[in-house]
Short mmCIF file of C-alpha atoms in Angstrom, two decimals:
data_model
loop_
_atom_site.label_atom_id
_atom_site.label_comp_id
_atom_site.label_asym_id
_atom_site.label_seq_id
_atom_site.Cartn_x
_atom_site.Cartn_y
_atom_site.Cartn_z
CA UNK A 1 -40.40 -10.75 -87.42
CA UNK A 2 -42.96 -13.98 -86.49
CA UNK A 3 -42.18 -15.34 -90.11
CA UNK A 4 -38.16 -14.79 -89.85
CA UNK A 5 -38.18 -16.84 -86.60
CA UNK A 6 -40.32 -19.08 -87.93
CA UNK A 7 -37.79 -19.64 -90.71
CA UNK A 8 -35.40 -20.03 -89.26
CA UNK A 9 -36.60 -22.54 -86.80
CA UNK A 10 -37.87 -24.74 -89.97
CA UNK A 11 -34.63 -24.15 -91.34
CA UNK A 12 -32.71 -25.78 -88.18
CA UNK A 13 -35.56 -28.20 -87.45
CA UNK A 14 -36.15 -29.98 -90.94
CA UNK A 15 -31.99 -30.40 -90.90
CA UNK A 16 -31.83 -32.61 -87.95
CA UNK A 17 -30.07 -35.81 -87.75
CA UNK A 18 -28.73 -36.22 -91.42
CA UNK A 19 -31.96 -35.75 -93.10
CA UNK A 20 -32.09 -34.31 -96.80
CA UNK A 21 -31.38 -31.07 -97.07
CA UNK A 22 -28.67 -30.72 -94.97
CA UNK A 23 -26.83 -26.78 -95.55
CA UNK A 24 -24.16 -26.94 -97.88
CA UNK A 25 -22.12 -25.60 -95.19
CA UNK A 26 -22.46 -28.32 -92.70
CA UNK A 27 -22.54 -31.01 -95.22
CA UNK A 28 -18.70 -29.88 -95.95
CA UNK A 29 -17.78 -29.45 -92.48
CA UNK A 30 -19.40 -32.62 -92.09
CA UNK A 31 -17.70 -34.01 -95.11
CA UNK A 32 -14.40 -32.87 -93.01
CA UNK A 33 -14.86 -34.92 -89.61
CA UNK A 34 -13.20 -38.16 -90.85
CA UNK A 35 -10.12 -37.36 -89.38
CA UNK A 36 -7.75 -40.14 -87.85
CA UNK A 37 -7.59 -40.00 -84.24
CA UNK A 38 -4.30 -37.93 -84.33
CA UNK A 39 -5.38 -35.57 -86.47
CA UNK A 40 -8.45 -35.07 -83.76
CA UNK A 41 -5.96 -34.83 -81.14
CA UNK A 42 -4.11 -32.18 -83.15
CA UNK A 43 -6.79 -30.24 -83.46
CA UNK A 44 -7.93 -29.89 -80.29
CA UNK A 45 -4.41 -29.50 -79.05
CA UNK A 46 -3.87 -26.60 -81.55
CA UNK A 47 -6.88 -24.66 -80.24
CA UNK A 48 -5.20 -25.29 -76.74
CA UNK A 49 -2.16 -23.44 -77.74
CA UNK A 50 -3.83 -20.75 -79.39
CA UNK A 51 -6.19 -19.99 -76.44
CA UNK A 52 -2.80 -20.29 -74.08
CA UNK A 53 -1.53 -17.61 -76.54
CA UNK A 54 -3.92 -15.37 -76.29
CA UNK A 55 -4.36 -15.61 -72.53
CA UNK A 56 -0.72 -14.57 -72.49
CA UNK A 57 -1.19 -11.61 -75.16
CA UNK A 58 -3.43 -10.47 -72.80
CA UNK A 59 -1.00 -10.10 -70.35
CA UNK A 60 1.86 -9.41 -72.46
CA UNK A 61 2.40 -7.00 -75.07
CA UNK A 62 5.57 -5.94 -77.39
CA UNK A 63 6.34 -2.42 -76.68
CA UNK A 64 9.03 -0.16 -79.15
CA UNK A 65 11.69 2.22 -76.99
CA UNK A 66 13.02 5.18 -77.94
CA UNK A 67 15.41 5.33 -80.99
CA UNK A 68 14.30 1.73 -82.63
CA UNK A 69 15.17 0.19 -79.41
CA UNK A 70 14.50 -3.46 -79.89
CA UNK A 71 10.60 -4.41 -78.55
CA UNK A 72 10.96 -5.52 -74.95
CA UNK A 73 8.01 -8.21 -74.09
CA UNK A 74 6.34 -6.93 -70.46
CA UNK A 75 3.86 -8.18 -68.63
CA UNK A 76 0.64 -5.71 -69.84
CA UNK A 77 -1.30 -6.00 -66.79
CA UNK A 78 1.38 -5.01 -64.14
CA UNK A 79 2.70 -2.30 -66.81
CA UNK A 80 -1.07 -0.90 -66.54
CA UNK A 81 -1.07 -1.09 -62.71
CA UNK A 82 1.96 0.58 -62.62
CA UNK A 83 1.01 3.76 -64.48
CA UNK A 84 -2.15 3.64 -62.96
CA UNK A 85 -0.91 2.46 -59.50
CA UNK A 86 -3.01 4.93 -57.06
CA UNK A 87 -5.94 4.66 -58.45
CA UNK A 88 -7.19 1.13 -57.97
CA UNK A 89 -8.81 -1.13 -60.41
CA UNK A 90 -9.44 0.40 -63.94
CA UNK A 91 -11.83 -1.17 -66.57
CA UNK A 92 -8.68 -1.26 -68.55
CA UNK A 93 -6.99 -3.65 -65.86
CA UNK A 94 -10.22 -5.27 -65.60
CA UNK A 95 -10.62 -6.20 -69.18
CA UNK A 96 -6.87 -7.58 -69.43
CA UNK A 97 -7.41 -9.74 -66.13
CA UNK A 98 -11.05 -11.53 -67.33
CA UNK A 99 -9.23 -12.02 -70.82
CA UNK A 100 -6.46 -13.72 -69.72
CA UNK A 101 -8.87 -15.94 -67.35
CA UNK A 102 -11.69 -16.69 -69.99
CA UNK A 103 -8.56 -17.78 -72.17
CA UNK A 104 -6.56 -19.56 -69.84
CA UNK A 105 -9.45 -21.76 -68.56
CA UNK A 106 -10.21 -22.65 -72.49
CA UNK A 107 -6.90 -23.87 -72.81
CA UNK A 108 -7.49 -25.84 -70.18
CA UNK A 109 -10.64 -27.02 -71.05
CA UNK A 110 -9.12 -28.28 -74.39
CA UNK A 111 -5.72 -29.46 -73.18
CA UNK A 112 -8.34 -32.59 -71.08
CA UNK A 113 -10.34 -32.41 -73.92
CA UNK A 114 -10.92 -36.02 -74.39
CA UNK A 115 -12.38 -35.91 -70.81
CA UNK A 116 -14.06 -32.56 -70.35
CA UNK A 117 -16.25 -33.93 -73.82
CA UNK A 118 -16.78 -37.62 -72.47
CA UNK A 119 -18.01 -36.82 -68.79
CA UNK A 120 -20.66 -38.69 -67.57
CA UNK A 121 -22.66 -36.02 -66.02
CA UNK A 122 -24.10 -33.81 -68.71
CA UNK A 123 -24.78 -30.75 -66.88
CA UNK A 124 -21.41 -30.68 -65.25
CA UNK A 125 -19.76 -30.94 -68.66
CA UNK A 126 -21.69 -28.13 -70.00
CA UNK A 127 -21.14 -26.19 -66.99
CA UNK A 128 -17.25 -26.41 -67.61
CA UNK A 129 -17.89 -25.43 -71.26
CA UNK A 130 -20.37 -22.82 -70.60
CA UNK A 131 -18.74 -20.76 -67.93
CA UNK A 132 -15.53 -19.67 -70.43
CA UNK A 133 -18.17 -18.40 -72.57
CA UNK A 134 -20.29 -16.78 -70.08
CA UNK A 135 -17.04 -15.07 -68.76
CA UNK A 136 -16.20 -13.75 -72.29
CA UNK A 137 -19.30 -12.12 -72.39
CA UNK A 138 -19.02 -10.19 -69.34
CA UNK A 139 -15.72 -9.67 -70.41
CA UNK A 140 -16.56 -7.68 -73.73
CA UNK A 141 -20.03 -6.28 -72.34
CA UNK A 142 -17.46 -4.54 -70.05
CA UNK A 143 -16.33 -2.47 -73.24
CA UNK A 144 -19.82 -1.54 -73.91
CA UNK A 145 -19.96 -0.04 -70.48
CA UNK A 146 -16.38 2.00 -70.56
CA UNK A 147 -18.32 3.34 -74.06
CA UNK A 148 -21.50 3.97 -72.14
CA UNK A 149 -20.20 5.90 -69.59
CA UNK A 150 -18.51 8.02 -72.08
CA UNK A 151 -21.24 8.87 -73.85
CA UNK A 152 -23.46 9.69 -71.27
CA UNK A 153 -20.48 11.97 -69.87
CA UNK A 154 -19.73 14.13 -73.04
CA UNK A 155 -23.68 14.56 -73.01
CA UNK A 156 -23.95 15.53 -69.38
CA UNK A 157 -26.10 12.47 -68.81
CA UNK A 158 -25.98 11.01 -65.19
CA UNK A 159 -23.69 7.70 -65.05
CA UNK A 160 -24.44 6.42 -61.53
CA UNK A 161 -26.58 3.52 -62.80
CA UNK A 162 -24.89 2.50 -65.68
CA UNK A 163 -22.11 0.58 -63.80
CA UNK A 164 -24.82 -0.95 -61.27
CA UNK A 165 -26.88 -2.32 -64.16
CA UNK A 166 -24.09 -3.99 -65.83
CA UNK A 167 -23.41 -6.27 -62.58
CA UNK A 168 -27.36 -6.22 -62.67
CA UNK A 169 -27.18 -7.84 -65.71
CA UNK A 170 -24.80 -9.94 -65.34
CA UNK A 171 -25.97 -11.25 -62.41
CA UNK A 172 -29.29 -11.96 -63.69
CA UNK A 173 -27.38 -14.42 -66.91
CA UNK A 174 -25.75 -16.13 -64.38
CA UNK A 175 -28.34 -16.91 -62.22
CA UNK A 176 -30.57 -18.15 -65.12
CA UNK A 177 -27.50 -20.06 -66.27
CA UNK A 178 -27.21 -21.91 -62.76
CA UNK A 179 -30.76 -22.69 -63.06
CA UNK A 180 -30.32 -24.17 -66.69
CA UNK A 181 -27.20 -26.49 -65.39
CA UNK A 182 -29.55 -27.56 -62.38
CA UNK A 183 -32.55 -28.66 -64.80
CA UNK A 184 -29.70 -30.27 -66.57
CA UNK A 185 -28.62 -32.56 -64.00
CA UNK A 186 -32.27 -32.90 -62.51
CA UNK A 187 -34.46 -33.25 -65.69
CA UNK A 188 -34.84 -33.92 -69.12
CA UNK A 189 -31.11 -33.75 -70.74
CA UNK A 190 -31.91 -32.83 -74.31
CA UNK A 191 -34.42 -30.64 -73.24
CA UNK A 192 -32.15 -28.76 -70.95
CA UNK A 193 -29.69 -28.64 -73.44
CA UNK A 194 -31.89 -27.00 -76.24
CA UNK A 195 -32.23 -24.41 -73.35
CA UNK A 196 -29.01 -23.73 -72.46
CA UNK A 197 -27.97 -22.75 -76.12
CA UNK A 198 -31.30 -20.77 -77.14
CA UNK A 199 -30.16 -18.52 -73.83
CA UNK A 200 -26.36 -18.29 -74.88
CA UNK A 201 -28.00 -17.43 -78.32
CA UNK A 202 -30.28 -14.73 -76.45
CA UNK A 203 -27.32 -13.20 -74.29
CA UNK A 204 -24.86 -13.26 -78.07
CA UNK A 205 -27.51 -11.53 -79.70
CA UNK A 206 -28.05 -8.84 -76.68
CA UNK A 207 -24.08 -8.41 -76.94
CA UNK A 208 -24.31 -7.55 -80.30
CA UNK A 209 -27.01 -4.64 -79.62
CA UNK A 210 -25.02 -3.30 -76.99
CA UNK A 211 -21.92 -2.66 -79.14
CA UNK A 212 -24.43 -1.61 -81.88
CA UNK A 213 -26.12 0.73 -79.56
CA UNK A 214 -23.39 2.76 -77.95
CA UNK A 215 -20.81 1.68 -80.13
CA UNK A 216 -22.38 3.28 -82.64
CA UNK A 217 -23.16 6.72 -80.60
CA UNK A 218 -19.84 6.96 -79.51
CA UNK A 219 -18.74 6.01 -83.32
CA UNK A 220 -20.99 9.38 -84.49
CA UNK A 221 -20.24 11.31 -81.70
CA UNK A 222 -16.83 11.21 -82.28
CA UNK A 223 -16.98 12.07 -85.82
CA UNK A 224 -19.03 15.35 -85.17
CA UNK A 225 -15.66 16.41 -83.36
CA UNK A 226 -13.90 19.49 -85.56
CA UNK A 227 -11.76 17.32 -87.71
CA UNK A 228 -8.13 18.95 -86.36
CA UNK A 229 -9.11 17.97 -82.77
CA UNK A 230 -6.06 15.65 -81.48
CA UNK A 231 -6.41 11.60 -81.82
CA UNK A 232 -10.05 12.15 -82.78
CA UNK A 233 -9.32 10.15 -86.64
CA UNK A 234 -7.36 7.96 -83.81
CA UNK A 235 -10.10 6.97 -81.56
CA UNK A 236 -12.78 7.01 -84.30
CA UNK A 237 -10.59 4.23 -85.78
CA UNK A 238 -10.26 1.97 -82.72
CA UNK A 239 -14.18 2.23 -81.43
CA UNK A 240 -15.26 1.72 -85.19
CA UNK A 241 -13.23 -1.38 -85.26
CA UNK A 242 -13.80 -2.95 -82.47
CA UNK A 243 -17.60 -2.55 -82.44
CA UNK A 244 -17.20 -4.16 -85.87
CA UNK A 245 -15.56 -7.04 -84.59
CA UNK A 246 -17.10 -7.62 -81.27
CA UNK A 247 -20.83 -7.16 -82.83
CA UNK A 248 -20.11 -9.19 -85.70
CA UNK A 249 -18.17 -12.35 -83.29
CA UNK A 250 -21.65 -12.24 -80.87
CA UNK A 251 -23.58 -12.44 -84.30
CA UNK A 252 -22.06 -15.28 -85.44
CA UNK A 253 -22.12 -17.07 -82.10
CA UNK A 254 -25.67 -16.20 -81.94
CA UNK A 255 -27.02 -18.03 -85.36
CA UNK A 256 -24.17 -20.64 -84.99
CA UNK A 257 -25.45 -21.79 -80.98
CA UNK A 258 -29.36 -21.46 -82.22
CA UNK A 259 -29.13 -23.77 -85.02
CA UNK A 260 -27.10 -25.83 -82.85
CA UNK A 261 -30.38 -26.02 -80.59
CA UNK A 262 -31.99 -28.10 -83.22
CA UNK A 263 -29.46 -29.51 -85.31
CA UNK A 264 -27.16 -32.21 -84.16
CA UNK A 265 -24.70 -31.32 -87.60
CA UNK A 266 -24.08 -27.68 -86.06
CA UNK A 267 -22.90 -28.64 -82.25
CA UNK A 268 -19.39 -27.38 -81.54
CA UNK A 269 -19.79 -28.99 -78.23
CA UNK A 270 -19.30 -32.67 -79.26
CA UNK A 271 -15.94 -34.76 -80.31
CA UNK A 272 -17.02 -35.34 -83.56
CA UNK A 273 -17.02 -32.35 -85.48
CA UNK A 274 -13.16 -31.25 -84.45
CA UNK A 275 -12.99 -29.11 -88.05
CA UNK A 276 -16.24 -27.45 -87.28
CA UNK A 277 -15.52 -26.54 -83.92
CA UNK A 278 -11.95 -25.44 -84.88
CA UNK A 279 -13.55 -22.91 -87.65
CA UNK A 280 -15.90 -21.68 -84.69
CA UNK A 281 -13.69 -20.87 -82.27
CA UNK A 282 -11.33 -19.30 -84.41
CA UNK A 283 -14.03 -16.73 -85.65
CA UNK A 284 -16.33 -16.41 -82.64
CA UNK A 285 -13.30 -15.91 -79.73
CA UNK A 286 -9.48 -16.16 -80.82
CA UNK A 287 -9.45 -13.99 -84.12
CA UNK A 288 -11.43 -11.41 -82.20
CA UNK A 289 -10.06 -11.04 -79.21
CA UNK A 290 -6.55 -10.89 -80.89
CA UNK A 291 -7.60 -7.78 -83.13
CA UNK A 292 -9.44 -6.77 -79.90
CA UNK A 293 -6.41 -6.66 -77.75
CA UNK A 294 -4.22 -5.39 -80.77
CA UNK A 295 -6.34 -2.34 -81.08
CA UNK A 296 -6.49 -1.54 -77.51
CA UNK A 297 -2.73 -2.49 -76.44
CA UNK A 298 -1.72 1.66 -76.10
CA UNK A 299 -0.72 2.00 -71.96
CA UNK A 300 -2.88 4.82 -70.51
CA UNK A 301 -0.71 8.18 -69.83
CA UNK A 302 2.32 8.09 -66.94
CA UNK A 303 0.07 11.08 -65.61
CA UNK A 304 -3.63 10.03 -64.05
CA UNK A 305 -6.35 10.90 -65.92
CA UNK A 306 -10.11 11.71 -65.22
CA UNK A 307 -10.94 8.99 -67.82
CA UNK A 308 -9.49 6.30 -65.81
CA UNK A 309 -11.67 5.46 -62.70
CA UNK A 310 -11.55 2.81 -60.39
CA UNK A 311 -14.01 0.17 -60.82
CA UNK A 312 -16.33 1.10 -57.29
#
């Protein structure tokens, strides 16, 4: 374990500031950022309209009638809170609310691009490109709970301080966060900086496990089931999926914001790399949370269930 760290910190280190060396893969997104000043405006303009997208997909869903009735576009969240109407606020509401902020304040964020990028205070601008992020993963971790709380159910475990240790958690990552942003503005920039990304890499990378960890328990729990039990090949499908996705999206964000740390090439939080931060984006948020939300678009049954609790 010490010599992969240590790898990979010479790796990041010895490609700093255009040195020789530089990874093939950076040297071509690199090789990319001569772009006119329209085409950089395009960019950035395109990844506002595709976060605005998905901030409304998150609301909004197609839905087929009866008989091949044409798809009728409703708004998801109020379709979910009116099935579920007596019961107060599910994790399913939950997760369709914090998507549709997380991507509506990215949209934003890139819309006033040119002077969310260019502020002069450097710990206010990487507080208003830190907190979408820090959102998401609250956002998805809340997945890993709904799954956590399953699991421990079907094996008569207790549940009472699962839900408490998730706004534990949470709590804890922001507060460390607000620290970060505070050295920021009070002490050494660059050294603040490095900080704030070798945490977001920490928190990615503790993502990850989580949807490793009782993604996959749920994932072989669920295929232990007798094989004609109903919606079992159904629901092995959609957890198998999405802890796919969602563990390999915090991966990528983990190595991608870690090399970033250390070398200038890699940062997706500067101007000057539109193509690379278009490519990261794309792969660590908006593809995701599309198949994310695509997978989990079914409305919960008419009738109340026991699964669906209100969030306490």
């Amino acid at each position: 374990m010490v010599k992969s760290t240590s790898f990979v910190l010479q790796l990041a280190k010895g490609y700093d500031n255009g040195t020789a060396g530089v990874p093939p893969i950076f040297d071509w997104f690199n090789g990319m950022t001569e772009v006119s000043y329209y085409e950089k405006q395009a960019i950035f303009y395109s990844l506002c309209a595709a976060y605005a997208f998905v901030s409304i997909i998150a609301l909004q869903i197609s839905s087929r009638g009866p008989r091949g009735m044409e798809n009728e576009l409703k708004v998801q969240l109020i379709r979910i809170q009116l099935r579920l109407s007596g019961i107060g606020w599910t994790t399913q509401k939950v997760f369709h609310l914090m998507n549709f902020v997380v991507f509506g304040l990215r949209a934003i964020l890139f819309g006033f691009y040119s002077g969310v990028f260019n502020l002069k205070s450097k710990a206010l601008e990487m507080m208003l490109l830190d907190l979408p992020g820090l959102l998401f993963f609250s956002t998805y971790t809340l997945l890993v709970l709904f799954w956590a709380e399953i699991f421990h159910q079907a094996r008569n475990l207790p549940i009472d301080k699962l839900r408490p240790a998730y706004y534990a958690v949470n709590a804890v990552v922001y507060f460390i966060q607000i620290c970060i942003w505070i050295f920021i503005s009070v002490g050494p920039v660059s050294a603040g900086v490095e900080t704030a990304k070798l945490f977001f890499a920490v928190i990615s990378f503790t993502a990850a496990l989580g949807f490793v960890m009782y993604g996959g328990r749920l994932f072989a729990m669920l295929r232990r089931f007798p094989i004609e039990s109903r919606g079992r090949q159904k629901k092995l499908h959609e957890v198998g999926f999405v802890t796919g996705i969602c563990c390999i999206c915090f991966m990528i964000r983990c190595i991608m914001v870690a090399i970033s740390a250390f070398n200038g090439k890699a940062d997706v939080d500067v101007t000057d790399h539109p193509v690379l931060i278009l490519f990261y984006y794309m792969v660590v948020e908006i593809l995701p949370s599309i198949l994310v939300l695509f997978i989990l678009r079914k409305l919960p049954p008419k009738r109340v269930s026991e699964q669906y609790h209100p969030i306490q």
